[in-house]
């Protein structure tokens, strides 16, 4: 029951309620009608027995019984007896065989599987003496019409249950349809990360309509707040770009001065390093804010991806050498595909750069690129510091840095590299994956579908 959808729970509840109500109503109805029928049979019997004495006459010498006495009215049989209890006229039901002594008043007895009401009354007829009139009515017969109705109800009851469940489902489904619409919209917003979606419920202006309308209003303000935030990031990064460029050029200018003292040189170089980090971070921020505002476009070209990968490795080799990290490559030759050159290089630079930054001194880094069945597979594997299980789920989040101090890196990093890498891979229709073991190493891989055409254009 716990796992049943609300729709079904409400339907079952409604059907059970309807069944109980109907069963209760039928029960009350039958017990009332049954007692009503019995009391009316009883009254009828008493009345007919007393009226029957009008059909018996004593003319001074003979007792005459009218032929009306022999009629069976409303299932009531009348019979007359003399004082010695001998039958002197009337009729007895065929099934009523038992000898029942005459005794004034009402009796209820069962004979031959049938229940009977027997009413005896007596009257004195002058010299003839006492005459008894007995009225017999079958209760079973009186109740049989009720039984037919009962049986019919038992047959109709399952149909009623099905009808109740069906109607219940129909109404519950109709009532809950707006809820499904609200859920679908919320899910679409979550999946497609599109805050411009609205529920836009139409129809009856009930409580659910008001709820959907309120949700839409809330989405409106959330979307506006998000837009503002995106705009702020974009504006702030633009504004920061100029001062950082000025700081960098001033640093270069100062460093060119041969008269600069040793201490001053160390300070300016430190400023330059920090400014370079800042410039990198601003560039990453600008990139991500462009992706948020759907302004980042892809300029795909038919390129030698093997060559681009080798170039990216070469560029990072210098930094790797400083940490005595050995880079091993396994790059399949002449892989061609349509990709955005700048972004493809940036993807490699980030993954390889991280491999070195978070790699151990004198460690190794494996870079591989393969293409199989139209899928480009790139992997960067290191035997570096690794990522803990707690930190691992957050590495794709913006500005997330898993304890920068443990890497012993010179620059402070930004926590924007992996979100950027993820966007690049996904923008090319691919998927990114990562595995890591703390203290052992990490493995970052991506799969991008590229056209099944291995020959470069023009060849
Ligand atoms: P940054 O490197 O600038 O901090 P990233 O987005 O590139 O930002 O990476 C986010 C975090 O993921 C890093 O701070 C680091 O803790 C972790 N990380 C990324 N790559 C590796 C790796 N190869 N080995 C260990 N940790 C890594």
Coordinates of C-alpha atoms and ligand atoms in Angstrom, one line a residue:
X1 CA 0.0 0.0 0.0
X2 CA 2.9 2.3 0.9
X3 CA 4.3 2.2 -2.7
X4 CA 0.9 2.6 -4.4
X5 CA 0.5 5.9 -6.2
X6 CA -1.9 8.4 -4.5
X7 CA -4.3 8.0 -7.5
X8 CA -4.8 4.3 -6.7
X9 CA -4.9 4.9 -2.9
X10 CA -7.7 7.4 -3.2
X11 CA -9.5 5.2 -5.7
X12 CA -9.4 2.2 -3.3
X13 CA -10.4 4.4 -0.4
X14 CA -13.4 5.8 -2.4
X15 CA -14.4 2.3 -3.6
X16 CA -14.2 0.8 -0.1
X17 CA -16.2 3.6 1.3
X18 CA -18.9 3.2 -1.4
X19 CA -19.0 -0.5 -0.8
X20 CA -19.4 -0.1 2.9
X21 CA -22.1 2.5 2.5
X22 CA -24.0 0.4 0.0
X23 CA -23.7 -2.8 2.1
X24 CA -24.8 -0.9 5.2
X25 CA -27.8 0.6 3.4
X26 CA -28.8 -2.7 1.9
X27 CA -28.4 -4.4 5.3
X28 CA -30.7 -1.8 7.0
X29 CA -33.2 -2.0 4.1
X30 CA -33.4 -5.8 4.2
X31 CA -33.7 -6.1 8.0
X32 CA -36.4 -3.4 8.0
X33 CA -38.4 -4.9 5.1
X34 CA -38.1 -8.4 6.5
X35 CA -39.6 -7.4 9.9
X36 CA -42.1 -5.2 8.1
X37 CA -43.2 -8.2 6.0
X38 CA -43.5 -10.5 9.0
X39 CA -45.6 -8.1 11.0
X40 CA -47.9 -7.4 8.0
X41 CA -48.4 -11.2 7.5
X42 CA -49.2 -11.5 11.2
X43 CA -51.7 -8.7 11.1
X44 CA -53.3 -10.0 7.9
X45 CA -53.6 -13.5 9.4
X46 CA -55.2 -12.2 12.6
X47 CA -57.7 -10.1 10.6
X48 CA -58.7 -12.9 8.2
X49 CA -59.1 -15.4 11.1
X50 CA -61.5 -13.1 12.9
X51 CA -63.4 -12.2 9.7
X52 CA -63.7 -15.9 8.9
X53 CA -66.3 -16.3 11.7
X54 CA -68.7 -14.2 9.5
X55 CA -68.6 -17.0 6.9
X56 CA -69.8 -19.6 9.5
X57 CA -73.5 -19.7 10.4
X58 CA -75.7 -21.8 12.7
X59 CA -79.2 -21.9 11.4
X60 CA -80.5 -23.8 14.5
X61 CA -80.0 -27.3 13.1
X62 CA -76.9 -27.1 10.9
X63 CA -73.6 -25.3 10.8
X64 CA -73.1 -23.7 7.4
X65 CA -69.7 -22.7 6.1
X66 CA -69.7 -20.2 3.3
X67 CA -67.7 -21.0 0.2
X68 CA -65.6 -17.8 0.7
X69 CA -64.1 -19.6 3.6
X70 CA -62.3 -22.0 1.2
X71 CA -60.6 -19.2 -0.7
X72 CA -56.9 -18.7 -0.2
X73 CA -56.3 -15.0 0.1
X74 CA -52.8 -13.5 0.4
X75 CA -51.4 -17.0 0.9
X76 CA -53.6 -17.6 4.0
X77 CA -55.4 -20.9 4.4
X78 CA -58.4 -21.1 6.7
X79 CA -59.8 -24.2 8.4
X80 CA -62.6 -24.8 11.0
X81 CA -62.8 -27.3 13.8
X82 CA -65.5 -28.4 16.2
X83 CA -65.0 -28.6 20.0
X84 CA -63.5 -32.1 19.6
X85 CA -60.9 -30.7 17.2
X86 CA -62.4 -32.4 14.2
X87 CA -62.0 -30.6 10.9
X88 CA -65.4 -29.4 9.8
X89 CA -64.3 -27.3 6.8
X90 CA -61.8 -25.1 5.1
X91 CA -58.3 -25.9 3.6
X92 CA -54.9 -26.8 5.0
X93 CA -51.7 -26.2 3.0
X94 CA -50.4 -29.4 1.4
X95 CA -47.0 -29.1 3.1
X96 CA -48.6 -28.6 6.5
X97 CA -48.9 -32.2 7.7
X98 CA -48.2 -32.1 11.4
X99 CA -51.0 -32.3 14.0
X100 CA -50.9 -29.0 16.0
X101 CA -53.2 -28.8 18.9
X102 CA -55.6 -25.9 18.8
X103 CA -54.7 -23.1 21.1
X104 CA -55.9 -19.5 20.8
X105 CA -53.3 -17.0 19.7
X106 CA -50.3 -16.9 17.5
X107 CA -47.7 -19.7 17.0
X108 CA -44.6 -19.8 14.8
X109 CA -43.4 -23.3 13.7
X110 CA -41.3 -25.0 11.1
X111 CA -42.6 -28.0 9.0
X112 CA -41.2 -29.6 5.9
X113 CA -38.4 -26.9 5.8
X114 CA -41.1 -24.2 5.7
X115 CA -41.8 -21.7 8.5
X116 CA -45.4 -21.2 9.3
X117 CA -47.5 -18.7 11.2
X118 CA -50.6 -20.3 12.8
X119 CA -53.3 -18.3 14.3
X120 CA -56.1 -20.0 16.2
X121 CA -59.3 -18.3 17.4
X122 CA -62.5 -19.7 18.9
X123 CA -66.2 -18.6 19.0
X124 CA -69.3 -20.1 20.5
X125 CA -72.2 -21.0 18.1
X126 CA -75.2 -21.5 20.5
X127 CA -76.2 -25.2 20.7
X128 CA -73.5 -26.3 18.3
X129 CA -70.9 -25.3 20.8
X130 CA -67.5 -23.9 20.3
X131 CA -66.0 -23.6 16.8
X132 CA -62.3 -23.0 16.2
X133 CA -60.9 -21.2 13.2
X134 CA -57.3 -21.7 12.3
X135 CA -55.4 -19.5 9.8
X136 CA -52.1 -20.8 8.4
X137 CA -49.7 -18.7 6.4
X138 CA -46.2 -19.5 5.1
X139 CA -43.5 -17.1 6.3
X140 CA -41.1 -18.6 3.8
X141 CA -43.4 -17.7 1.0
X142 CA -43.9 -14.2 2.3
X143 CA -40.2 -13.8 2.5
X144 CA -39.4 -15.3 -0.8
X145 CA -39.9 -12.1 -2.8
X146 CA -37.5 -10.4 -0.4
X147 CA -35.0 -13.3 -0.9
X148 CA -35.2 -12.8 -4.7
X149 CA -34.3 -9.2 -4.2
X150 CA -31.5 -10.2 -1.8
X151 CA -30.1 -12.6 -4.3
X152 CA -30.3 -10.1 -7.1
X153 CA -28.5 -7.6 -4.9
X154 CA -25.7 -10.2 -4.2
X155 CA -25.3 -10.6 -8.0
X156 CA -25.4 -6.9 -8.6
X157 CA -23.0 -6.0 -5.7
X158 CA -19.7 -7.0 -7.5
X159 CA -20.8 -5.0 -10.5
X160 CA -21.5 -2.1 -8.2
X161 CA -18.0 -2.5 -6.7
X162 CA -16.5 -2.4 -10.2
X163 CA -18.6 0.6 -11.1
X164 CA -17.6 2.4 -7.9
X165 CA -13.9 1.7 -8.5
X166 CA -14.1 2.8 -12.1
X167 CA -16.0 6.0 -11.3
X168 CA -13.6 6.6 -8.4
X169 CA -10.6 6.2 -10.6
X170 CA -12.0 8.5 -13.2
X171 CA -12.8 11.3 -10.8
X172 CA -9.5 11.0 -8.8
X173 CA -7.5 10.9 -12.1
X174 CA -9.3 14.0 -13.3
X175 CA -8.8 15.8 -10.0
X176 CA -5.1 14.9 -9.8
X177 CA -4.3 15.7 -13.4
X178 CA -3.0 19.2 -12.5
X179 CA -0.7 17.7 -9.9
X180 CA 0.8 15.5 -12.6
X181 CA 1.2 18.6 -14.8
X182 CA 3.0 20.4 -11.9
X183 CA 5.3 17.4 -11.3
X184 CA 6.1 17.2 -15.1
X185 CA 7.0 20.9 -15.2
X186 CA 9.2 20.7 -12.1
X187 CA 10.9 17.6 -13.5
X188 CA 11.5 19.2 -16.9
X189 CA 12.9 22.3 -15.2
X190 CA 15.3 20.0 -13.2
X191 CA 16.3 17.9 -16.2
X192 CA 16.6 20.6 -18.9
X193 CA 17.8 23.2 -16.4
X194 CA 15.3 25.5 -18.1
X195 CA 13.8 28.0 -15.6
X196 CA 11.7 29.6 -18.3
X197 CA 9.2 26.7 -18.2
X198 CA 5.8 27.4 -16.6
X199 CA 3.0 25.1 -15.5
X200 CA 0.3 27.3 -17.2
X201 CA -2.7 25.4 -15.8
X202 CA -6.0 26.2 -17.5
X203 CA -9.5 25.2 -16.6
X204 CA -11.4 25.3 -13.3
X205 CA -10.0 27.9 -10.9
X206 CA -9.8 25.7 -7.9
X207 CA -7.2 25.2 -5.1
X208 CA -4.9 23.3 -7.4
X209 CA -5.1 26.0 -10.0
X210 CA -4.2 28.6 -7.4
X211 CA -1.2 26.4 -6.3
X212 CA 0.0 26.1 -9.9
X213 CA -0.4 29.9 -10.4
X214 CA 1.6 30.5 -7.2
X215 CA 4.3 28.1 -8.4
X216 CA 4.5 30.0 -11.7
X217 CA 4.8 33.3 -9.9
X218 CA 7.6 31.8 -7.8
X219 CA 9.3 30.4 -10.9
X220 CA 9.1 33.9 -12.4
X221 CA 11.0 35.5 -9.5
X222 CA 13.5 32.6 -9.3
X223 CA 14.2 32.9 -13.0
X224 CA 14.6 36.7 -12.7
X225 CA 17.0 36.2 -9.7
X226 CA 19.0 33.7 -11.7
X227 CA 19.2 36.0 -14.7
X228 CA 20.4 38.8 -12.5
X229 CA 23.1 36.5 -11.0
X230 CA 24.3 35.4 -14.4
X231 CA 24.4 39.0 -15.6
X232 CA 26.3 40.0 -12.4
X233 CA 28.9 37.3 -13.0
X234 CA 29.3 38.3 -16.6
X235 CA 29.5 42.1 -15.8
X236 CA 31.8 41.5 -12.8
X237 CA 34.3 39.4 -14.9
X238 CA 34.2 41.9 -17.7
X239 CA 34.9 44.8 -15.3
X240 CA 37.8 42.8 -13.6
X241 CA 39.4 42.0 -16.9
X242 CA 40.8 45.5 -17.5
X243 CA 42.4 46.1 -14.1
X244 CA 44.0 42.6 -14.1
X245 CA 45.4 43.2 -17.6
X246 CA 46.8 46.6 -16.4
X247 CA 48.4 44.9 -13.3
X248 CA 50.0 42.2 -15.5
X249 CA 51.4 44.7 -18.0
X250 CA 52.7 46.9 -15.2
X251 CA 54.4 43.8 -13.6
X252 CA 56.0 43.0 -17.0
X253 CA 57.1 46.6 -17.3
X254 CA 58.7 46.6 -13.8
X255 CA 60.4 43.3 -14.3
X256 CA 62.0 44.6 -17.5
X257 CA 63.8 47.2 -15.4
X258 CA 67.3 45.9 -14.7
X259 CA 67.7 48.4 -11.8
X260 CA 64.9 46.7 -9.8
X261 CA 66.2 45.5 -6.5
X262 CA 66.1 41.7 -5.6
X263 CA 63.4 42.0 -2.9
X264 CA 61.2 44.2 -5.1
X265 CA 61.6 41.7 -8.0
X266 CA 60.4 38.9 -5.7
X267 CA 57.4 40.9 -4.7
X268 CA 56.5 41.9 -8.3
X269 CA 56.9 38.3 -9.4
X270 CA 54.5 37.2 -6.6
X271 CA 52.0 39.9 -7.7
X272 CA 52.4 38.7 -11.3
X273 CA 51.7 35.1 -10.4
X274 CA 48.5 36.0 -8.5
X275 CA 47.4 38.3 -11.3
X276 CA 47.9 35.5 -13.8
X277 CA 45.8 33.2 -11.6
X278 CA 43.2 35.9 -11.5
X279 CA 43.2 36.4 -15.2
X280 CA 42.8 32.6 -15.7
X281 CA 39.9 32.6 -13.2
X282 CA 38.2 35.5 -14.9
X283 CA 38.5 33.8 -18.3
X284 CA 36.9 30.7 -16.9
X285 CA 34.2 32.7 -15.2
X286 CA 33.4 34.5 -18.5
X287 CA 33.3 31.3 -20.3
X288 CA 30.9 29.7 -17.8
X289 CA 28.7 32.8 -17.7
X290 CA 28.5 32.7 -21.5
X291 CA 27.4 29.1 -21.3
X292 CA 24.8 30.0 -18.7
X293 CA 23.4 32.7 -21.0
X294 CA 23.5 30.3 -24.0
X295 CA 26.0 32.7 -25.6
X296 CA 28.9 30.2 -25.9
X297 CA 28.8 28.8 -29.4
X298 CA 30.8 25.9 -30.9
X299 CA 32.9 26.5 -34.0
X300 CA 33.3 22.9 -35.1
X301 CA 35.9 22.1 -37.7
X302 CA 37.3 18.9 -39.3
X303 CA 40.5 18.5 -37.2
X304 CA 43.3 16.0 -36.6
X305 CA 42.4 15.2 -33.0
X306 CA 45.5 13.0 -32.4
X307 CA 47.7 16.0 -33.3
X308 CA 45.8 18.4 -31.0
X309 CA 46.1 15.9 -28.1
X310 CA 49.9 15.6 -28.7
X311 CA 50.2 19.3 -28.8
X312 CA 48.3 19.7 -25.5
X313 CA 50.6 17.0 -23.9
X314 CA 53.7 18.8 -25.2
X315 CA 52.6 22.1 -23.7
X316 CA 52.2 20.6 -20.3
X317 CA 55.4 18.6 -20.3
X318 CA 57.5 21.5 -19.1
X319 CA 55.4 21.8 -15.9
X320 CA 55.3 18.0 -15.5
X321 CA 59.1 17.9 -15.6
X322 CA 59.3 20.4 -12.7
X323 CA 57.5 17.8 -10.6
X324 CA 59.4 14.9 -12.2
X325 CA 56.2 13.5 -13.5
X326 CA 56.5 11.2 -16.4
X327 CA 53.7 11.5 -19.1
X328 CA 53.0 8.3 -21.0
X329 CA 50.9 8.6 -24.1
X330 CA 48.8 6.1 -26.0
X331 CA 47.4 8.2 -28.8
X332 CA 45.9 6.5 -31.8
X333 CA 47.2 8.2 -35.0
X334 CA 45.1 10.2 -37.4
X335 CA 41.9 10.4 -35.6
X336 CA 39.8 13.0 -37.3
X337 CA 36.5 14.6 -36.2
X338 CA 34.4 17.7 -36.0
X339 CA 35.2 19.6 -32.8
X340 CA 35.7 23.1 -31.6
X341 CA 39.5 23.4 -31.6
X342 CA 39.9 25.9 -28.8
X343 CA 37.6 24.0 -26.5
X344 CA 39.1 20.7 -27.4
X345 CA 42.5 21.9 -26.4
X346 CA 41.1 23.5 -23.2
X347 CA 39.5 20.2 -22.3
X348 CA 42.9 18.4 -22.5
X349 CA 44.8 21.2 -20.8
X350 CA 42.5 21.1 -17.8
X351 CA 42.5 17.3 -17.4
X352 CA 46.3 17.0 -18.0
X353 CA 46.9 20.1 -15.9
X354 CA 44.9 18.6 -13.0
X355 CA 46.8 15.3 -13.4
X356 CA 50.0 17.2 -12.9
X357 CA 48.8 19.5 -10.1
X358 CA 47.3 16.7 -8.1
X359 CA 50.0 14.2 -9.1
X360 CA 52.8 13.0 -6.8
X361 CA 56.4 14.0 -7.4
X362 CA 58.2 11.5 -9.5
X363 CA 54.8 10.0 -10.4
X364 CA 53.3 9.2 -13.8
X365 CA 50.4 10.4 -16.0
X366 CA 48.9 8.3 -18.8
X367 CA 47.1 10.1 -21.6
X368 CA 45.3 8.1 -24.2
X369 CA 43.0 8.8 -27.2
X370 CA 41.2 6.2 -29.2
X371 CA 38.3 6.0 -31.6
X372 CA 36.0 3.1 -31.9
X373 CA 32.7 2.8 -33.7
X374 CA 32.5 6.5 -34.2
X375 CA 33.1 7.2 -30.5
X376 CA 36.2 9.2 -29.4
X377 CA 37.5 8.0 -26.1
X378 CA 40.0 10.2 -24.1
X379 CA 41.5 9.2 -20.8
X380 CA 43.9 11.0 -18.3
X381 CA 45.0 8.7 -15.5
X382 CA 47.4 9.6 -12.7
X383 CA 48.9 8.0 -9.6
X384 CA 48.4 11.2 -7.6
X385 CA 46.8 12.2 -4.3
X386 CA 43.3 11.0 -5.4
X387 CA 40.0 12.3 -4.1
X388 CA 38.2 11.2 -0.9
X389 CA 34.7 9.6 -1.2
X390 CA 33.1 12.6 0.6
X391 CA 34.7 15.1 -1.8
X392 CA 34.2 13.1 -5.0
X393 CA 30.5 13.9 -5.7
X394 CA 31.3 17.7 -5.5
X395 CA 34.2 17.9 -8.0
X396 CA 31.9 19.0 -10.8
X397 CA 30.4 21.9 -8.8
X398 CA 31.6 25.4 -9.5
X399 CA 34.2 26.8 -7.2
X400 CA 34.6 23.4 -5.4
X401 CA 38.1 22.7 -4.4
X402 CA 38.9 19.6 -2.4
X403 CA 41.3 21.0 0.2
X404 CA 43.8 22.9 -2.0
X405 CA 46.5 22.8 0.7
X406 CA 47.0 19.0 0.3
X407 CA 48.1 19.4 -3.4
X408 CA 51.0 21.6 -2.4
X409 CA 50.2 23.7 -5.5
X410 CA 51.7 27.1 -6.0
X411 CA 48.6 28.7 -7.5
X412 CA 45.3 28.6 -5.6
X413 CA 43.2 27.1 -8.3
X414 CA 39.6 28.1 -8.9
X415 CA 37.4 25.1 -8.9
X416 CA 36.1 26.1 -12.3
X417 CA 38.2 23.7 -14.5
X418 CA 36.1 20.6 -14.2
X419 CA 32.7 22.3 -14.6
X420 CA 34.2 23.8 -17.8
X421 CA 35.5 20.4 -19.0
X422 CA 32.0 18.9 -18.3
X423 CA 30.3 21.6 -20.3
X424 CA 32.7 21.2 -23.3
X425 CA 32.2 17.4 -23.4
X426 CA 28.4 17.7 -23.1
X427 CA 28.3 20.5 -25.7
X428 CA 30.0 18.0 -28.1
X429 CA 27.2 15.5 -27.3
X430 CA 29.5 13.4 -25.1
X431 CA 29.8 12.2 -21.6
X432 CA 32.4 12.7 -18.9
X433 CA 33.3 10.2 -16.2
X434 CA 35.7 10.1 -13.3
X435 CA 37.0 7.5 -10.8
X436 CA 39.3 8.2 -7.9
X437 CA 40.8 6.5 -4.9
X438 CA 42.2 8.6 -2.2
X439 CA 46.0 8.2 -2.0
X440 CA 46.1 6.0 -5.1
X441 CA 45.2 8.1 -8.1
X442 CA 42.4 9.4 -10.4
X443 CA 41.1 8.6 -13.8
X444 CA 39.1 11.1 -15.9
X445 CA 37.6 9.9 -19.2
X446 CA 35.4 11.3 -21.8
X447 CA 33.4 9.9 -24.8
X448 CA 32.4 12.1 -27.7
X449 CA 30.6 10.8 -30.8
X450 CA 32.4 11.9 -34.0
X451 CA 31.6 11.1 -37.6
X452 CA 32.8 7.8 -38.9
X453 CA 35.2 9.4 -41.4
X454 CA 38.8 8.8 -40.6
X455 CA 40.3 10.4 -43.7
X456 CA 41.1 14.1 -43.5
X457 CA 39.2 16.4 -45.8
X458 CA 41.0 17.1 -49.1
X459 CA 43.0 13.8 -48.9
Ligands
LIG1 P1 40.9 23.5 -9.5 O1 41.9 22.4 -10.1 O2 41.1 24.8 -10.1 O3 40.8 23.4 -8.0 P2 38.9 21.9 -10.9 O4 37.5 22.1 -11.1 O5 39.8 21.5 -12.0 O6 39.5 23.1 -10.0 O7 39.0 20.6 -9.8 C1 38.1 20.6 -8.7 C2 38.7 19.8 -7.6 O8 38.8 18.4 -8.0 C3 40.2 20.2 -7.3 O9 40.2 21.2 -6.3 C4 40.8 18.9 -6.8 O10 40.6 18.8 -5.4 C5 39.9 17.8 -7.5 N1 40.7 17.2 -8.6 C6 40.5 17.5 -9.9 N2 41.4 16.7 -10.7 C7 42.0 15.9 -9.8 C8 43.0 14.8 -9.9 N3 43.5 14.5 -11.1 N4 43.5 14.2 -8.8 C9 43.0 14.6 -7.6 N5 42.1 15.6 -7.4 C10 41.6 16.2 -8.5

